[in-house]
PDB file of C-alpha atoms and ligand atoms in Angstrom:
ATOM      1  CA  MET P  78     -21.857   5.946 -15.575  1.00 87.00           C
ATOM      2  CA  GLU P  79     -17.890   6.695 -16.390  1.00 85.00           C
ATOM      3  CA  LYS P  80     -15.410   4.191 -15.601  1.00 85.00           C
ATOM      4  CA  ILE P  81     -13.434   5.399 -12.575  1.00 83.00           C
ATOM      5  CA  GLU P  82      -9.334   5.716 -13.491  1.00 80.00           C
ATOM      6  CA  SER P  83      -8.338   2.687 -11.047  1.00 82.00           C
ATOM      7  CA  PHE P  84     -10.844   0.261 -13.546  1.00 85.00           C
ATOM      8  CA  LYS P  85      -8.832   1.297 -16.648  1.00 86.00           C
ATOM      9  CA  VAL P  86      -5.571  -0.008 -15.559  1.00 90.00           C
ATOM     10  CA  ASN P  87      -5.186  -3.659 -17.338  1.00 93.00           C
ATOM     11  CA  HIS P  88      -5.064  -5.829 -14.531  1.00 95.00           C
ATOM     12  CA  GLU P  89      -4.493  -8.915 -16.765  1.00 95.00           C
ATOM     13  CA  LEU P  90      -1.058  -7.337 -17.299  1.00 96.00           C
ATOM     14  CA  LEU P  91      -0.195  -5.926 -13.867  1.00 97.00           C
ATOM     15  CA  LYS P  92       2.396  -7.074 -12.041  1.00 97.00           C
ATOM     16  CA  ARG P  93       3.299  -6.479  -8.170  1.00 98.00           C
ATOM     17  CA  GLY P  94       4.946  -3.215  -7.334  1.00 98.00           C
ATOM     18  CA  ILE P  95       4.535   0.693  -6.419  1.00 98.00           C
ATOM     19  CA  TYR P  96       2.206   2.354  -9.027  1.00 98.00           C
ATOM     20  CA  VAL P  97       0.653   5.877  -9.302  1.00 97.00           C
ATOM     21  CA  SER P  98      -3.126   5.407  -9.157  1.00 96.00           C
ATOM     22  CA  ARG P  99      -4.289   8.889  -9.660  1.00 96.00           C
ATOM     23  CA  LYS P 100      -3.634  12.566  -8.786  1.00 96.00           C
ATOM     24  CA  ASP P 101      -5.792  15.066  -7.379  1.00 97.00           C
ATOM     25  CA  TYR P 102      -5.665  18.993  -8.370  1.00 97.00           C
ATOM     26  CA  ASP P 103      -6.393  21.986  -6.521  1.00 97.00           C
ATOM     27  CA  ASN P 104      -9.858  23.556  -8.368  1.00 96.00           C
ATOM     28  CA  LYS P 105      -8.382  27.232  -8.361  1.00 96.00           C
ATOM     29  CA  THR P 106      -4.692  26.945  -8.866  1.00 96.00           C
ATOM     30  CA  GLY P 107      -4.704  23.551 -10.923  1.00 96.00           C
ATOM     31  CA  GLU P 108      -1.486  22.198  -9.295  1.00 96.00           C
ATOM     32  CA  CYS P 109      -1.264  18.804  -8.080  1.00 96.00           C
ATOM     33  CA  ILE P 110      -2.157  18.445  -4.503  1.00 97.00           C
ATOM     34  CA  ALA P 111      -2.233  14.751  -3.744  1.00 98.00           C
ATOM     35  CA  THR P 112      -0.680  11.294  -5.329  1.00 98.00           C
ATOM     36  CA  THR P 113      -2.496   8.094  -4.376  1.00 98.00           C
ATOM     37  CA  PHE P 114      -0.176   5.103  -5.081  1.00 98.00           C
ATOM     38  CA  ASP P 115      -1.273   1.655  -5.823  1.00 98.00           C
ATOM     39  CA  ILE P 116       0.821  -0.810  -3.636  1.00 98.00           C
ATOM     40  CA  ARG P 117      -0.017  -4.018  -5.349  1.00 98.00           C
ATOM     41  CA  MET P 118       1.214  -6.857  -3.310  1.00 98.00           C
ATOM     42  CA  LYS P 119      -0.366  -9.862  -5.316  1.00 98.00           C
ATOM     43  CA  GLU P 120      -0.721 -10.249  -9.503  1.00 98.00           C
ATOM     44  CA  PRO P 121      -4.280  -9.579  -9.998  1.00 97.00           C
ATOM     45  CA  ASN P 122      -6.303 -12.807 -10.709  1.00 97.00           C
ATOM     46  CA  ARG P 123      -3.202 -14.740 -11.047  1.00 97.00           C
ATOM     47  CA  GLU P 124      -2.192 -15.712  -7.618  1.00 97.00           C
ATOM     48  CA  PRO P 125      -4.014 -16.321  -4.273  1.00 98.00           C
ATOM     49  CA  VAL P 126      -5.138 -12.730  -2.414  1.00 98.00           C
ATOM     50  CA  ILE P 127      -4.230 -11.555   1.129  1.00 98.00           C
ATOM     51  CA  ASN P 128      -6.744 -13.019   3.680  1.00 98.00           C
ATOM     52  CA  ILE P 129      -8.597 -10.491   5.727  1.00 98.00           C
ATOM     53  CA  ALA P 130      -6.954 -10.866   8.779  1.00 98.00           C
ATOM     54  CA  GLU P 131      -3.794 -10.314   7.843  1.00 98.00           C
ATOM     55  CA  LEU P 132      -4.709  -7.572   5.657  1.00 98.00           C
ATOM     56  CA  HIS P 133      -6.268  -6.040   8.444  1.00 98.00           C
ATOM     57  CA  THR P 134      -3.160  -6.371  10.736  1.00 98.00           C
ATOM     58  CA  ILE P 135      -1.311  -4.685   7.731  1.00 98.00           C
ATOM     59  CA  GLU P 136      -3.641  -1.659   7.571  1.00 98.00           C
ATOM     60  CA  HIS P 137      -3.081  -1.290  11.465  1.00 98.00           C
ATOM     61  CA  LEU P 138       0.813  -1.748  11.216  1.00 98.00           C
ATOM     62  CA  GLY P 139       1.288   0.450   8.116  1.00 98.00           C
ATOM     63  CA  ALA P 140      -1.028   3.446   9.248  1.00 98.00           C
ATOM     64  CA  THR P 141       0.931   3.440  12.532  1.00 98.00           C
ATOM     65  CA  PHE P 142       3.856   3.773  11.100  1.00 98.00           C
ATOM     66  CA  LEU P 143       3.182   6.465   8.612  1.00 98.00           C
ATOM     67  CA  ARG P 144       1.255   8.564  11.293  1.00 98.00           C
ATOM     68  CA  ASN P 145       4.386   8.413  13.620  1.00 98.00           C
ATOM     69  CA  HIS P 146       7.283   9.012  10.904  1.00 98.00           C
ATOM     70  CA  GLU P 147       9.013  11.850  11.534  1.00 97.00           C
ATOM     71  CA  VAL P 148       8.565  13.031   7.887  1.00 97.00           C
ATOM     72  CA  TYR P 149       5.703  11.282   6.528  1.00 98.00           C
ATOM     73  CA  LYS P 150       3.288  11.871   9.245  1.00 97.00           C
ATOM     74  CA  ASN P 151       2.890  15.085   7.751  1.00 97.00           C
ATOM     75  CA  GLU P 152       2.705  13.745   4.040  1.00 98.00           C
ATOM     76  CA  THR P 153       0.140  11.204   4.746  1.00 98.00           C
ATOM     77  CA  VAL P 154      -3.575  11.326   3.870  1.00 98.00           C
ATOM     78  CA  TYR P 155      -4.345   8.036   3.847  1.00 98.00           C
ATOM     79  CA  PHE P 156      -3.638   4.362   4.070  1.00 98.00           C
ATOM     80  CA  GLY P 157      -5.962   1.409   3.534  1.00 98.00           C
ATOM     81  CA  PRO P 158      -6.448  -1.913   1.932  1.00 98.00           C
ATOM     82  CA  MET P 159      -7.950  -2.514  -1.473  1.00 98.00           C
ATOM     83  CA  GLY P 160     -11.570  -4.502  -1.677  1.00 97.00           C
ATOM     84  CA  CYS P 161     -10.108  -6.998  -4.175  1.00 97.00           C
ATOM     85  CA  ARG P 162      -7.529  -7.613  -1.187  1.00 98.00           C
ATOM     86  CA  THR P 163      -4.427  -7.569  -3.813  1.00 98.00           C
ATOM     87  CA  GLY P 164      -2.718  -4.563  -2.113  1.00 98.00           C
ATOM     88  CA  PHE P 165      -3.453  -1.217  -0.451  1.00 98.00           C
ATOM     89  CA  TYR P 166      -3.849   2.388  -1.248  1.00 98.00           C
ATOM     90  CA  VAL P 167      -1.583   5.243   0.055  1.00 98.00           C
ATOM     91  CA  ILE P 168      -2.191   9.000  -0.451  1.00 98.00           C
ATOM     92  CA  PHE P 169       0.549  11.281   0.086  1.00 98.00           C
ATOM     93  CA  LYS P 170       0.522  15.234  -0.344  1.00 98.00           C
ATOM     94  CA  GLY P 171       2.004  16.564  -3.550  1.00 97.00           C
ATOM     95  CA  ASP P 172       2.957  15.581  -6.737  1.00 97.00           C
ATOM     96  CA  LEU P 173       4.908  12.443  -6.711  1.00 98.00           C
ATOM     97  CA  LYS P 174       6.320   9.731  -9.062  1.00 97.00           C
ATOM     98  CA  SER P 175       6.807   5.993  -7.658  1.00 98.00           C
ATOM     99  CA  THR P 176      10.450   6.333  -7.475  1.00 98.00           C
ATOM    100  CA  ASP P 177       9.772   9.356  -4.830  1.00 98.00           C
ATOM    101  CA  VAL P 178       8.576   6.926  -2.634  1.00 98.00           C
ATOM    102  CA  VAL P 179      10.319   3.638  -2.756  1.00 98.00           C
ATOM    103  CA  ASP P 180      12.449   4.406   0.357  1.00 98.00           C
ATOM    104  CA  ILE P 181       9.489   5.040   2.536  1.00 98.00           C
ATOM    105  CA  ILE P 182       7.563   2.170   1.065  1.00 98.00           C
ATOM    106  CA  LYS P 183      10.624   0.179   2.078  1.00 98.00           C
ATOM    107  CA  GLU P 184      11.141   1.311   5.286  1.00 98.00           C
ATOM    108  CA  MET P 185       7.022   0.625   6.175  1.00 98.00           C
ATOM    109  CA  PHE P 186       7.682  -2.902   4.998  1.00 98.00           C
ATOM    110  CA  VAL P 187      10.644  -3.515   6.908  1.00 98.00           C
ATOM    111  CA  PHE P 188       8.712  -2.160  10.070  1.00 98.00           C
ATOM    112  CA  MET P 189       5.929  -4.858   9.655  1.00 98.00           C
ATOM    113  CA  LYS P 190       8.159  -7.453   8.669  1.00 98.00           C
ATOM    114  CA  ASP P 191      10.135  -7.237  11.748  1.00 98.00           C
ATOM    115  CA  TYR P 192       7.239  -6.220  14.080  1.00 98.00           C
ATOM    116  CA  GLU P 193       7.218  -7.773  17.292  1.00 98.00           C
ATOM    117  CA  GLY P 194       4.860  -6.970  20.202  1.00 97.00           C
ATOM    118  CA  GLU P 195       0.862  -6.143  20.144  1.00 97.00           C
ATOM    119  CA  ILE P 196      -0.649  -5.233  17.185  1.00 98.00           C
ATOM    120  CA  PRO P 197      -1.338  -1.218  17.408  1.00 97.00           C
ATOM    121  CA  GLY P 198      -5.061  -0.669  18.288  1.00 97.00           C
ATOM    122  CA  ALA P 199      -6.169  -3.970  18.168  1.00 97.00           C
ATOM    123  CA  ASP P 200      -8.669  -3.446  21.036  1.00 97.00           C
ATOM    124  CA  PRO P 201     -12.439  -3.293  21.229  1.00 98.00           C
ATOM    125  CA  LYS P 202     -12.225   0.410  21.733  1.00 97.00           C
ATOM    126  CA  SER P 203      -9.772   1.359  18.752  1.00 97.00           C
ATOM    127  CA  CYS P 204     -11.146  -0.967  16.287  1.00 98.00           C
ATOM    128  CA  GLY P 205     -14.372  -2.217  14.982  1.00 98.00           C
ATOM    129  CA  ASN P 206     -13.382  -6.072  14.509  1.00 98.00           C
ATOM    130  CA  TYR P 207     -10.338  -6.361  16.901  1.00 98.00           C
ATOM    131  CA  LEU P 208     -10.234  -9.973  17.025  1.00 97.00           C
ATOM    132  CA  ASP P 209      -9.675 -10.438  13.269  1.00 98.00           C
ATOM    133  CA  GLN P 210      -5.943  -9.955  13.179  1.00 98.00           C
ATOM    134  CA  ASN P 211      -2.872 -12.207  12.322  1.00 98.00           C
ATOM    135  CA  LEU P 212       0.360 -10.752  12.990  1.00 98.00           C
ATOM    136  CA  THR P 213       2.331 -13.870  11.957  1.00 98.00           C
ATOM    137  CA  MET P 214       0.842 -13.946   8.364  1.00 98.00           C
ATOM    138  CA  ALA P 215       1.152  -9.996   8.042  1.00 98.00           C
ATOM    139  CA  LYS P 216       4.629 -10.149   8.861  1.00 98.00           C
ATOM    140  CA  TYR P 217       5.130 -13.183   6.278  1.00 98.00           C
ATOM    141  CA  GLU P 218       3.210 -11.247   3.361  1.00 98.00           C
ATOM    142  CA  SER P 219       5.371  -8.104   4.460  1.00 98.00           C
ATOM    143  CA  LYS P 220       8.668  -9.984   4.173  1.00 98.00           C
ATOM    144  CA  LYS P 221       7.590 -11.711   1.037  1.00 98.00           C
ATOM    145  CA  PHE P 222       6.479  -8.474  -0.402  1.00 98.00           C
ATOM    146  CA  TYR P 223       9.651  -6.760   0.636  1.00 98.00           C
ATOM    147  CA  GLU P 224      12.254  -9.270  -0.731  1.00 98.00           C
ATOM    148  CA  GLU P 225      10.769 -10.507  -3.739  1.00 98.00           C
ATOM    149  CA  VAL P 226       9.377  -7.187  -4.965  1.00 98.00           C
ATOM    150  CA  LEU P 227      10.624  -4.169  -3.374  1.00 98.00           C
ATOM    151  CA  CYS P 228      14.462  -5.304  -3.200  1.00 98.00           C
ATOM    152  CA  ASN P 229      14.227  -6.068  -6.835  1.00 97.00           C
ATOM    153  CA  LEU P 230      12.085  -3.250  -8.530  1.00 98.00           C
ATOM    154  CA  LYS P 231      12.085  -3.082 -12.119  1.00 97.00           C
ATOM    155  CA  GLU P 232      10.399  -0.435 -14.470  1.00 97.00           C
ATOM    156  CA  GLU P 233       7.351  -3.124 -14.864  1.00 97.00           C
ATOM    157  CA  ASN P 234       7.005  -2.908 -11.048  1.00 98.00           C
ATOM    158  CA  LEU P 235       6.926   1.014 -11.007  1.00 98.00           C
ATOM    159  CA  VAL P 236       4.927   1.905 -14.201  1.00 96.00           C
ATOM    160  CA  TYR P 237       1.301   0.614 -15.248  1.00 96.00           C
ATOM    161  CA  PRO P 238       1.312  -1.314 -18.074  1.00 94.00           C
ATOM    162  CA  ASN P 239      -0.610   0.020 -21.223  1.00 82.00           C
TER     163      ASN P 239
HETATM  164 ZN1   ZN O 275      -8.924  -2.604  12.712  1.00 79.56          ZN
END
C-alpha cells in the first residue's frame, strides 16, 4: 500500500505550529477546493502528548468556536484531534497557506484559553462520552500553545521540515 501524505512528514524534525497537511482538488476543474491544516501542539515523540479528556474538550470548544464564527462558519469543513494526540486537523474550504489562517487560529485559541462556563455539547444527548472532559487542562494546553507558539511563530512553525 502507498504511504499516505501525512506519514511522509519527518516527525523527528517537526516542531509545534500550523502546517499545510494536504490539499484536495476538484476532479473536473483541477482547482484546489480544500486545505487541511496540521495544528501541531506538541513536538512528536519529544514531549508528553495531550491527555484524552482535554483533547476531547478542545475538540468541543474549537468546533463550537469555528461553527459559530461569522466568517469561518461557512469556510470550515472539519475540526478534530489526531490519533497520536499531538494536535488537531482543521479543514477549510479553498486554496490556503499557513499564514492565511494564523489570525483565525489565534482567535480560536484565545477563545479556548479564556473559556468560562459549561463545555458546549458535554451532555449525554449530544456526545458519545460526555463525562470524559477536562476544561481546566484544555484551557491550560490552549494557553501554553497560544503563548509559546502562536505568539512567536517562525518559519519552522509554519512550513514542514524537508
Ligand atoms: Zn464529545
